[in-house]
Coordinates of C-alpha atoms in Angstrom, one line a residue:
Chain O
X24 CA 50.9 108.5 72.1
X25 CA 53.7 107.9 73.7
X26 CA 56.4 106.5 72.1
X27 CA 58.1 103.6 73.4
X28 CA 62.0 102.8 72.7
X29 CA 63.0 99.7 70.9
X30 CA 65.6 97.7 73.5
X31 CA 68.0 98.9 70.6
X32 CA 67.4 102.7 71.3
X33 CA 68.1 101.4 75.3
X34 CA 71.0 99.9 75.0
X35 CA 72.3 102.4 73.0
X36 CA 71.9 104.9 75.7
X37 CA 73.0 102.2 78.5
X38 CA 76.2 101.9 76.6
X39 CA 77.6 104.8 75.6
X40 CA 76.4 108.5 77.3
X41 CA 74.9 110.8 74.9
X42 CA 76.6 114.1 73.9
X43 CA 74.1 116.1 75.6
X44 CA 74.5 113.5 79.0
X45 CA 78.5 113.9 78.9
X46 CA 78.7 117.6 79.0
X47 CA 75.7 117.8 80.9
X48 CA 76.6 115.4 84.0
X49 CA 79.9 117.3 84.8
X50 CA 78.0 120.3 85.0
X51 CA 75.2 118.9 87.4
X52 CA 78.1 117.2 89.4
X53 CA 80.6 120.7 90.5
X54 CA 78.2 123.6 89.5
X55 CA 80.7 125.6 91.2
X56 CA 83.8 124.9 89.3
X57 CA 81.4 125.2 86.3
X58 CA 79.9 128.6 86.6
X59 CA 83.3 130.1 87.6
X60 CA 84.8 128.3 84.8
X61 CA 82.2 129.7 82.4
X62 CA 82.1 133.7 84.2
X63 CA 86.1 133.6 83.8
X64 CA 86.0 132.5 80.2
X65 CA 84.0 135.5 79.0
X66 CA 86.0 137.7 81.5
X67 CA 89.9 136.6 80.1
X68 CA 88.0 136.8 76.6
X69 CA 86.7 140.1 77.0
X70 CA 90.3 141.2 78.5
X71 CA 92.6 139.8 75.9
X72 CA 90.3 141.0 72.8
X73 CA 89.5 144.5 74.0
X74 CA 91.9 146.2 72.0
X75 CA 89.7 144.3 68.5
X76 CA 86.4 144.3 70.7
X77 CA 86.2 148.0 71.4
X78 CA 88.1 151.5 70.8
X79 CA 91.3 153.5 71.9
X80 CA 91.2 153.6 76.1
X81 CA 93.0 156.9 76.1
X82 CA 91.1 158.9 73.0
X83 CA 89.7 161.9 74.8
X84 CA 86.4 163.8 72.9
X85 CA 85.4 166.9 75.3
X86 CA 82.0 167.1 73.6
X87 CA 80.7 163.5 74.3
X88 CA 81.5 164.2 78.3
X89 CA 79.7 162.3 80.8
X90 CA 77.5 160.7 78.6
X91 CA 75.0 157.9 79.6
X92 CA 75.4 154.1 78.1
X93 CA 73.9 154.2 74.8
X94 CA 74.1 152.8 71.3
X95 CA 77.5 154.1 70.8
X96 CA 79.2 154.7 74.2
X97 CA 77.8 150.7 75.7
X98 CA 79.1 151.4 79.2
X99 CA 79.1 155.7 78.9
X100 CA 82.1 157.9 79.0
X101 CA 84.1 160.0 81.7
X102 CA 84.7 163.4 82.0
X103 CA 87.4 163.3 79.4
X104 CA 84.8 161.9 77.2
X105 CA 87.1 158.6 76.9
X106 CA 84.8 155.4 76.2
X107 CA 83.9 154.0 79.3
X108 CA 82.9 150.2 77.6
X109 CA 87.0 150.5 76.6
X110 CA 88.3 151.4 80.2
X111 CA 86.8 148.6 81.6
X112 CA 87.8 145.9 79.2
X113 CA 91.3 147.4 79.0
X114 CA 91.0 147.0 83.0
X115 CA 90.4 143.7 83.0
X116 CA 93.8 143.3 81.4
X117 CA 95.3 145.0 84.6
X118 CA 93.0 143.1 87.0
X119 CA 93.6 139.6 86.1
X120 CA 97.2 139.9 84.9
X121 CA 98.0 141.0 88.6
X122 CA 96.2 137.9 89.7
X123 CA 97.4 135.3 87.8
X124 CA 101.1 136.4 88.3
X125 CA 100.8 137.3 91.7
X126 CA 99.2 133.6 92.8
X127 CA 101.6 131.8 90.4
X128 CA 104.5 133.6 92.0
X129 CA 103.2 133.5 95.7
X130 CA 102.2 130.3 94.9
X131 CA 106.0 128.6 93.4
X132 CA 107.8 130.8 96.4
X133 CA 105.4 129.5 98.6
X134 CA 105.7 126.2 98.0
X135 CA 109.7 125.8 98.0
X136 CA 110.1 127.5 101.0
X137 CA 106.8 125.3 102.4
X138 CA 108.2 122.7 101.7
X139 CA 112.2 123.4 102.9
X140 CA 110.6 124.8 106.5
X141 CA 108.7 121.3 106.7
X142 CA 111.5 119.1 106.0
X143 CA 114.2 120.9 107.8
X144 CA 113.3 122.0 111.2
X145 CA 116.3 124.3 112.3
X146 CA 115.6 126.4 109.1
X147 CA 111.7 126.0 109.8
X148 CA 112.6 128.4 112.9
X149 CA 114.2 131.4 111.5
X150 CA 112.4 131.0 108.2
X151 CA 108.8 131.2 109.8
X152 CA 109.4 133.9 112.0
X153 CA 110.6 135.9 109.0
X154 CA 107.1 135.3 108.0
X155 CA 105.2 135.8 110.9
X156 CA 107.2 139.2 110.6
X157 CA 106.3 140.3 107.1
X158 CA 102.3 138.8 107.4
X159 CA 102.3 141.4 110.8
X160 CA 102.6 144.9 108.1
X161 CA 99.2 145.6 106.5
X162 CA 99.6 144.9 102.6
X163 CA 98.1 148.0 101.5
X164 CA 100.9 150.1 103.7
X165 CA 103.3 148.2 102.2
X166 CA 102.7 148.2 99.0
X167 CA 102.6 152.4 99.0
X168 CA 105.5 152.0 100.6
X169 CA 107.0 150.3 98.1
X170 CA 105.4 152.3 95.9
X171 CA 106.5 155.7 96.7
X172 CA 109.9 154.5 97.4
X173 CA 110.1 153.4 93.5
X174 CA 108.6 154.4 89.7
X175 CA 104.9 153.1 90.2
X176 CA 104.6 150.5 87.0
X177 CA 102.6 147.0 86.7
X178 CA 105.7 144.7 87.8
X179 CA 106.3 146.8 91.5
X180 CA 102.5 146.1 92.1
X181 CA 102.7 142.4 91.3
X182 CA 106.2 142.5 93.5
X183 CA 104.3 144.7 96.2
X184 CA 101.3 142.3 96.6
X185 CA 103.5 139.2 96.1
X186 CA 105.5 140.2 99.1
X187 CA 102.5 140.1 101.7
X188 CA 101.1 136.5 100.5
X189 CA 103.8 134.8 100.2
X190 CA 103.6 134.2 104.0
X191 CA 100.4 132.8 103.1
X192 CA 101.4 130.2 101.1
X193 CA 103.9 129.1 103.4
X194 CA 101.8 128.6 105.9
X195 CA 99.7 125.7 104.5
X196 CA 102.2 124.2 102.4
X197 CA 104.4 123.7 105.7
X198 CA 101.1 122.4 107.4
X199 CA 100.6 120.2 105.1
X200 CA 104.5 118.9 104.2
X201 CA 104.2 118.3 108.6
X202 CA 101.0 116.4 108.6
X203 CA 102.4 114.8 105.5
X204 CA 105.7 113.9 107.0
X205 CA 104.2 111.9 109.9
X206 CA 102.2 109.5 107.3
X207 CA 102.8 106.0 107.3
X208 CA 103.5 105.7 103.4
X209 CA 106.5 108.5 104.1
X210 CA 108.1 106.2 106.6
X211 CA 107.5 102.9 104.5
X212 CA 109.1 105.0 101.5
X213 CA 112.1 106.3 103.5
X214 CA 112.3 101.8 104.8
X215 CA 112.5 101.6 101.3
X216 CA 115.4 103.7 100.5
X217 CA 113.6 106.9 99.3
X218 CA 116.7 110.2 99.7
X219 CA 115.6 113.4 101.2
X220 CA 115.0 115.8 98.0
X221 CA 113.4 112.7 96.4
X222 CA 111.0 112.1 99.0
X223 CA 110.4 115.8 99.0
X224 CA 109.6 116.0 95.3
X225 CA 108.4 112.9 94.7
X226 CA 106.2 111.9 98.0
X227 CA 105.3 115.3 99.6
X228 CA 105.2 117.7 97.0
X229 CA 102.2 116.2 95.1
X230 CA 99.7 115.8 98.6
X231 CA 100.6 120.1 98.4
X232 CA 98.9 120.7 95.2
X233 CA 95.4 120.6 96.4
X234 CA 95.8 122.9 99.2
X235 CA 98.0 124.8 97.0
X236 CA 95.8 125.3 94.1
X237 CA 93.0 126.1 96.0
X238 CA 95.0 129.0 98.2
X239 CA 96.3 130.3 94.7
X240 CA 92.8 131.0 93.4
X241 CA 92.0 132.9 96.7
X242 CA 95.5 134.9 96.1
X243 CA 94.1 135.7 92.6
X244 CA 91.4 137.0 94.0
X245 CA 92.4 138.7 96.9
X246 CA 95.4 140.1 94.8
X247 CA 93.0 142.0 92.2
X248 CA 91.1 143.3 94.9
X249 CA 94.3 144.8 96.4
X250 CA 95.4 146.3 92.8
X251 CA 92.1 147.4 92.6
X252 CA 92.3 149.4 96.0
X253 CA 96.0 150.7 95.5
X254 CA 95.1 152.4 92.2
X255 CA 92.1 153.5 93.6
X256 CA 94.4 155.3 96.0
X257 CA 96.6 156.3 93.5
X258 CA 99.3 154.4 94.9
X259 CA 98.8 151.2 92.1
X260 CA 99.7 151.8 88.1
X261 CA 99.6 154.8 86.1
X262 CA 96.9 156.7 85.2
X263 CA 98.2 156.0 81.9
X264 CA 97.2 152.6 82.3
X265 CA 93.1 152.0 83.1
X266 CA 92.0 149.5 85.8
X267 CA 88.8 149.2 87.4
X268 CA 90.7 150.8 90.5
X269 CA 92.0 154.3 88.6
X270 CA 88.7 154.8 86.3
X271 CA 86.3 153.9 89.9
X272 CA 89.1 157.2 91.4
X273 CA 88.4 159.0 88.7
X274 CA 84.7 158.7 88.6
X275 CA 83.9 159.3 92.5
X276 CA 83.6 163.0 92.1
X277 CA 81.2 162.7 89.0
X278 CA 79.5 159.4 91.2
X279 CA 76.0 161.6 91.2
X280 CA 75.8 162.5 87.6
X281 CA 77.9 159.4 86.0
X282 CA 77.0 156.6 88.8
X283 CA 78.4 154.4 85.4
X284 CA 81.8 155.0 85.5
X285 CA 81.4 153.8 89.0
X286 CA 79.5 151.1 88.5
X287 CA 80.1 149.7 86.0
X288 CA 84.2 148.4 86.2
X289 CA 83.0 148.5 90.0
X290 CA 80.6 145.5 89.3
X291 CA 83.5 143.6 86.8
X292 CA 85.7 143.9 89.6
X293 CA 83.3 142.4 91.8
X294 CA 81.9 139.5 89.2
X295 CA 85.6 138.9 88.5
X296 CA 86.3 138.1 91.8
X297 CA 83.2 136.2 92.5
X298 CA 84.3 133.7 89.7
X299 CA 87.8 133.3 91.1
X300 CA 86.4 131.8 94.1
X301 CA 83.7 129.6 92.8
X302 CA 86.6 128.6 90.7
X303 CA 88.6 127.6 94.0
X304 CA 85.2 126.9 96.1
X305 CA 84.7 124.7 93.3
X306 CA 88.0 123.0 93.2
X307 CA 88.7 122.9 96.8
X308 CA 85.7 120.5 97.1
X309 CA 87.2 118.7 93.7
X310 CA 90.2 118.2 94.6
X311 CA 90.1 116.4 97.8
X312 CA 91.1 112.8 97.4
X313 CA 88.6 111.3 100.2
X314 CA 85.8 113.7 97.2
X315 CA 87.4 112.3 94.5
X316 CA 86.1 109.1 94.2
X317 CA 82.7 110.2 93.7
X318 CA 83.3 111.1 89.8
Chain M
X29 CA 123.9 79.1 107.9
X30 CA 122.6 82.5 109.1
X31 CA 122.2 85.5 107.1
X32 CA 120.7 87.8 110.2
X33 CA 123.4 87.8 113.0
X34 CA 122.1 90.6 115.8
X35 CA 124.1 90.3 118.8
X36 CA 123.6 92.1 122.1
X37 CA 121.7 94.9 120.3
X38 CA 120.9 97.5 122.7
X39 CA 118.5 100.7 121.7
X40 CA 118.6 104.1 123.9
X41 CA 116.3 106.8 123.7
X42 CA 117.3 109.7 124.9
X43 CA 114.2 111.8 126.3
X44 CA 113.9 114.2 128.8
X45 CA 113.1 112.2 131.2
X46 CA 115.8 110.2 130.7
X47 CA 117.0 107.3 129.0
X48 CA 114.5 104.7 127.5
X49 CA 116.1 101.6 126.9
X50 CA 113.3 100.2 124.7
X51 CA 115.7 97.2 123.2
X52 CA 118.3 95.9 125.9
X53 CA 120.2 93.2 124.9
X54 CA 118.7 91.1 122.2
X55 CA 120.0 88.3 119.7
X56 CA 119.0 85.9 117.8
X57 CA 119.9 84.6 114.2
X58 CA 117.8 84.4 111.0
X59 CA 118.6 81.5 108.5
X60 CA 118.3 82.0 104.8
X61 CA 114.5 81.2 104.2
X62 CA 113.5 80.9 107.9
X63 CA 110.2 82.3 109.4
X64 CA 111.4 83.6 112.7
X65 CA 108.8 84.9 114.9
X66 CA 109.1 88.0 117.2
X67 CA 106.4 87.8 120.4
X68 CA 106.0 90.1 123.2
X69 CA 103.4 92.7 124.3
X70 CA 102.9 96.6 123.0
X71 CA 106.1 98.4 124.3
X72 CA 108.6 95.5 125.1
X73 CA 110.8 96.4 122.0
X74 CA 110.1 94.3 119.3
X75 CA 109.3 96.9 116.2
X76 CA 112.3 99.0 117.7
X77 CA 114.3 96.2 117.2
X78 CA 112.9 95.9 113.5
X79 CA 113.5 99.2 113.1
X80 CA 117.1 99.7 114.6
X81 CA 117.9 96.7 112.1
X82 CA 117.0 98.5 109.4
X83 CA 118.3 102.0 111.3
X84 CA 115.5 104.1 110.8
X85 CA 114.8 105.1 114.3
X86 CA 115.1 108.5 115.2
X87 CA 118.9 109.9 114.4
X88 CA 117.2 112.9 116.9
X89 CA 116.9 111.0 120.1
X90 CA 117.5 107.2 119.3
X91 CA 121.3 105.6 119.3
X92 CA 122.1 102.1 119.2
X93 CA 123.8 102.0 122.6
X94 CA 125.6 98.6 122.1
X95 CA 125.2 95.5 120.0
X96 CA 125.8 94.6 116.2
X97 CA 123.8 93.9 112.9
X98 CA 125.5 91.3 110.7
X99 CA 123.8 91.0 106.9
X100 CA 125.4 88.9 104.6
X101 CA 128.5 90.0 106.5
X102 CA 127.9 93.1 106.7
X103 CA 127.7 95.0 109.9
X104 CA 124.7 97.4 109.5
X105 CA 125.2 99.3 112.5
X106 CA 128.6 101.1 110.8
X107 CA 127.4 101.4 107.6
X108 CA 126.6 104.6 106.0
X109 CA 123.6 106.4 105.7
X110 CA 123.8 106.2 102.0
X111 CA 125.1 102.6 102.3
X112 CA 122.3 101.7 104.0
X113 CA 119.6 103.5 101.5
X114 CA 120.9 100.5 98.8
X115 CA 119.9 97.7 101.4
X116 CA 116.5 99.2 102.3
X117 CA 113.9 97.9 99.9
X118 CA 116.6 95.7 98.1
X119 CA 118.3 93.0 100.7
X120 CA 116.2 94.0 103.6
X121 CA 112.5 95.2 103.2
X122 CA 109.3 96.0 105.7
X123 CA 106.1 95.9 105.8
X124 CA 104.1 98.3 108.2
X125 CA 101.3 97.4 110.6
X126 CA 98.7 100.0 108.3
X127 CA 98.0 99.0 105.0
X128 CA 95.3 102.1 104.5
X129 CA 98.1 104.4 105.1
X130 CA 101.2 102.9 104.0
X131 CA 100.6 104.0 100.6
X132 CA 100.7 107.2 99.3
X133 CA 97.2 109.0 98.4
X134 CA 98.0 110.8 95.3
X135 CA 100.6 107.6 93.5
X136 CA 99.6 105.0 91.6
X137 CA 100.0 101.3 93.0
X138 CA 101.7 100.8 89.4
X139 CA 104.0 104.0 90.3
X140 CA 104.9 103.4 94.0
X141 CA 105.8 99.8 93.1
X142 CA 107.9 100.7 90.2
X143 CA 109.3 103.3 91.7
X144 CA 111.0 100.7 94.3
X145 CA 111.8 98.3 91.3
X146 CA 113.5 101.7 89.2
X147 CA 115.8 102.8 92.3
X148 CA 117.4 99.8 93.1
X149 CA 117.9 98.1 90.3
X150 CA 118.7 100.6 87.5
X151 CA 116.4 99.3 85.0
X152 CA 114.0 101.5 82.3
X153 CA 110.9 102.8 83.5
X154 CA 109.2 100.6 81.4
X155 CA 110.6 97.1 82.7
X156 CA 110.3 98.7 86.1
X157 CA 105.5 99.3 85.3
X158 CA 106.0 96.0 83.8
X159 CA 107.5 94.4 87.4
X160 CA 105.4 96.3 88.6
X161 CA 102.9 94.5 87.1
X162 CA 104.5 90.4 87.3
X163 CA 104.0 91.1 90.8
X164 CA 100.7 92.5 91.3
X165 CA 99.9 89.1 89.8
X166 CA 102.6 87.8 91.8
X167 CA 100.4 88.4 94.7
X168 CA 97.0 87.5 94.0
X169 CA 95.5 90.8 92.3
X170 CA 93.8 90.3 89.4
X171 CA 93.7 92.7 86.6
X172 CA 96.9 94.0 87.3
X173 CA 97.0 95.9 84.3
X174 CA 94.1 98.1 84.8
X175 CA 94.9 98.0 88.6
X176 CA 98.6 99.4 88.1
X177 CA 96.6 102.8 87.3
X178 CA 94.7 102.6 89.9
X179 CA 95.3 104.9 93.0
X180 CA 95.3 103.5 97.1
X181 CA 92.1 104.4 97.7
X182 CA 90.7 102.4 94.8
X183 CA 91.8 99.0 96.7
X184 CA 90.1 97.3 100.1
X185 CA 92.1 97.3 103.0
X186 CA 93.2 93.3 101.8
X187 CA 94.2 94.7 98.7
X188 CA 96.9 97.1 99.9
X189 CA 98.6 94.7 102.1
X190 CA 99.2 92.7 99.0
X191 CA 100.5 96.0 97.0
X192 CA 102.6 96.5 100.6
X193 CA 104.0 93.4 100.1
X194 CA 104.5 93.0 96.1
X195 CA 106.4 96.4 97.2
X196 CA 108.9 94.7 99.6
X197 CA 109.7 91.8 97.1
X198 CA 109.8 94.1 94.1
X199 CA 113.7 93.4 94.4
X200 CA 113.9 90.2 95.5
X201 CA 114.8 91.0 99.3
X202 CA 117.2 88.4 101.2
X203 CA 115.3 89.7 104.3
X204 CA 111.8 90.8 104.4
X205 CA 110.5 91.9 108.3
X206 CA 106.8 92.6 108.8
X207 CA 105.6 93.8 111.5
X208 CA 102.1 93.3 112.7
X209 CA 101.0 92.8 108.7
X210 CA 97.9 91.4 109.4
X211 CA 96.7 93.4 112.6
X212 CA 94.6 96.0 110.7
X213 CA 93.3 93.3 108.8
X214 CA 89.7 91.3 110.1
X215 CA 89.6 87.9 110.2
X216 CA 89.3 86.3 106.9
X217 CA 91.5 88.8 105.3
X218 CA 94.3 88.3 107.7
X219 CA 94.1 84.6 106.7
X220 CA 95.0 84.7 102.7
X221 CA 97.7 87.9 103.7
X222 CA 99.5 85.5 105.8
X223 CA 99.0 81.8 104.1
X224 CA 100.3 84.4 100.7
X225 CA 103.2 86.0 102.2
X226 CA 104.7 81.9 103.0
X227 CA 103.7 81.0 99.6
X228 CA 105.8 84.1 98.0
X229 CA 108.8 82.9 101.1
X230 CA 108.7 79.2 99.5
X231 CA 109.4 80.3 95.9
X232 CA 111.1 83.5 96.5
X233 CA 113.1 81.5 99.1
X234 CA 113.0 84.7 101.3
X235 CA 113.4 85.0 105.1
X236 CA 110.7 86.9 106.9
X237 CA 110.9 87.9 111.1
X238 CA 107.1 88.2 112.1
X239 CA 106.7 91.0 114.4
X240 CA 103.3 90.1 115.5
X241 CA 101.5 89.4 119.6
X242 CA 98.9 86.8 118.1
X243 CA 100.1 83.8 118.8
X244 CA 97.9 82.0 116.5
X245 CA 100.0 83.7 113.9
X246 CA 102.6 82.4 115.2
X247 CA 101.7 79.3 115.7
X248 CA 100.9 79.1 111.9
X249 CA 103.4 80.9 110.5
X250 CA 106.9 80.7 111.8
X251 CA 109.4 77.7 112.7
X252 CA 111.6 79.5 115.7
X253 CA 110.1 81.7 117.9
X254 CA 112.1 84.5 120.2
X255 CA 109.8 86.2 123.4
X256 CA 110.6 89.9 124.1
X257 CA 109.7 91.2 127.2
X258 CA 110.7 94.8 128.5
X259 CA 113.7 95.2 125.4
X260 CA 115.0 91.6 126.5
X261 CA 114.8 88.1 124.8
X262 CA 113.3 86.6 127.2
X263 CA 112.6 82.7 125.7
X264 CA 113.4 81.7 122.0
X265 CA 112.7 78.0 120.8
X266 CA 111.4 75.8 117.5
X267 CA 107.7 76.8 117.2
X268 CA 106.7 73.4 118.5
X269 CA 109.3 73.2 121.2
X270 CA 107.6 76.3 122.1
X271 CA 103.9 75.6 122.4
X272 CA 104.8 72.8 123.8
X273 CA 107.2 73.2 126.9
X274 CA 106.9 76.8 127.5
X275 CA 109.6 77.7 129.8
X276 CA 109.6 80.9 130.6
X277 CA 106.6 82.0 133.0
X278 CA 105.9 85.7 130.2
X279 CA 105.7 83.0 127.9
X280 CA 103.5 80.5 129.9
X281 CA 101.2 83.7 131.1
X282 CA 100.4 84.4 127.4
X283 CA 99.5 81.0 126.5
X284 CA 96.8 81.2 128.9
X285 CA 95.3 84.3 127.6
X286 CA 94.6 82.5 124.5
X287 CA 90.5 81.4 124.4
X288 CA 90.8 77.9 123.9
X289 CA 87.5 75.9 121.9
X290 CA 88.8 72.6 121.9
X291 CA 87.5 69.4 123.7
X292 CA 89.8 69.1 126.8
X293 CA 88.5 72.8 127.7
X294 CA 84.7 71.3 127.3
X295 CA 85.3 68.0 129.2
X296 CA 86.5 70.0 131.9
X297 CA 82.5 70.8 132.2
X298 CA 83.2 74.4 131.7
X299 CA 85.2 76.9 129.6
X300 CA 87.8 77.8 132.0
X301 CA 88.3 81.7 133.1
X302 CA 91.3 83.1 130.6
X303 CA 93.6 84.3 132.6
X304 CA 95.4 87.4 131.8
X305 CA 98.6 88.4 132.7
X306 CA 98.1 90.7 136.0
X307 CA 100.2 94.2 136.1
X308 CA 102.0 96.5 133.4
X309 CA 105.4 96.3 131.3
X310 CA 107.9 97.7 133.8
X311 CA 109.3 101.7 133.2
X312 CA 112.4 101.3 131.1
X313 CA 113.7 104.6 132.0
X314 CA 115.6 103.2 134.8
X315 CA 117.5 99.6 134.9
X316 CA 115.7 96.8 136.5
X317 CA 117.7 94.9 138.7
X318 CA 116.8 91.4 138.9
X319 CA 114.5 89.4 136.2
X320 CA 112.3 92.2 134.4
X321 CA 109.3 90.2 134.5
X322 CA 109.4 89.4 138.6
X323 CA 106.6 92.3 139.6
X324 CA 103.9 90.6 137.6
X325 CA 104.8 86.8 138.0
X326 CA 103.5 83.8 139.7
X327 CA 106.9 82.0 140.6
X328 CA 109.1 84.5 141.1
X329 CA 111.8 84.2 144.2
X330 CA 113.3 86.4 146.3
X331 CA 116.5 85.7 144.1
X332 CA 114.5 86.7 141.1
X333 CA 114.4 90.4 142.2
X334 CA 117.9 90.6 142.8
X335 CA 119.9 88.2 140.2
X336 CA 119.0 89.0 136.7
X337 CA 118.4 85.0 135.2
X338 CA 120.8 84.6 132.9
X339 CA 119.3 82.9 128.9
X340 CA 120.1 78.8 129.6
X341 CA 120.1 76.4 126.8
X342 CA 117.2 73.4 127.8
X343 CA 117.7 71.8 124.7
X344 CA 116.9 71.2 121.4
X345 CA 117.3 74.8 120.7
X346 CA 115.4 75.8 123.6
X347 CA 116.7 79.3 125.4
X348 CA 115.2 80.6 128.5
X349 CA 115.9 83.3 130.8
X350 CA 114.1 82.0 133.8
X351 CA 115.6 80.5 137.5
X352 CA 112.3 78.8 137.9
X353 CA 112.0 76.7 134.5
X354 CA 111.7 73.3 136.5
X355 CA 108.9 75.0 138.4
X356 CA 106.8 76.5 135.5
X357 CA 107.2 73.2 133.4
X358 CA 106.0 71.2 136.2
X359 CA 102.6 73.9 136.4
X360 CA 102.4 74.0 132.7
X361 CA 102.6 70.1 132.2

């Protein structure tokens, strides 16, 4: 027997979407943003609550060295008997902090430089050559050089990754500014008496935000990979701070006996980068003003 | 009484290929509340004239070579950039050709109107927003409260041009320069926009400079017409006078290039073939000896190629720069 909905029930569904519809519709329209956001939320919460979810990641217990994943040690233990679960979660903190701060700092610096370059053509000639110069240096080498010159630490890792990433943002922003400057609505705004600084901040800057946000997510993902690479090479964060890079580096000598020491942080790194990239791809599709009208 | 007086204005572009004389000696007066048409084909200097009045020509290449633009007793060519900004969008506004791209896609319509009001009048943001809504009502956009918060891509081309007009008129300008305001719109919308501009002109007493290449628009909307060719004014007359008695061969040629659907054409047995004006606009990178139109002109004589004809008054406020006006008139009649 099929239940026939009454007219009143039909009206109700037409006028106000049900709770399920309200949640489901945006997910169906932007599955990539949603998938990226959910993954990232889980990873961020794990990182934030790591001290409460797990034990001390530095506590050694040589009796329990190289134990496989079990009920007691979810992700197994490493060669000093340290809990791999705790180390992996604490490693997420390093990766996320590095990824987010690098993305934020390079976005702000790149935005400022990019807008100034796109607007003042004389400055552009000088700054862009400097940017080209920075881009010519391999970023890992630059980071290693900077870190060997100073004391290793989280701050210097961030600085070392920001420097080679800034020119990428500057290029994106500058290109947008140059194309926006030629738009009739900028001429129109000037014809309405808008002055230089106001023109940049009010009319040009908002147009650069969409590509900038997308670029920032890619930089965030790249920064996490570079940080892991640097830590793997021993040029990243010091060993007393567990990071996915140095966990993998320490585990590689015991690869055959204890593969979980490498695979689990490796999988976390891959998942995090994937989550950020999914978010970036989804945002890129969503923030394009021509696609926005679908909403 | 004239509120805008342009005298012998010349704008030259200094390019790698030499000096382009885009505008070369244009004079006209605009009376308060009047609609003046500027017509001519592409590249004759109409838009550059408008941009020169607003001082919006690119500073890297363009120079105002000579002449004056006097607006309400102030010489615009000598004002500082700061003073000029006060005038732009407040006392003299401009509407551009492309309504699709003349609005910033990332700002709401309301913001873009309110910003102009707020910048020039110093009212509160709330008052500016109310003014923006009133302007949307004025230009005939229904449901203005909702439209204020919409983005340009949510509006049609005709509505966007209405918004442009709302921005341009939001500070009660004395002069509105409309640079081909209807070219990018389809014909029914063109008529609506022109009607709207005329209606608002009556209501607000704004003088309009209507720049167009469409003689139909000129006939419908203007009181006086300046015909430009190769950066110069070649003819000026009240609109009825111009259509009844074109004195310059160029104006005459423009009129023969309009398709006619009236009874005269039918009774003649066949629709007459449209006459185009042969040839191209002359290059402006070297001085032109004689009349600039002479190479394309059916009436040209030896004298035309050597000696530039001065603007002569032919009565009824009709000026024309041509040696052969008598012959042109005989043919046109």
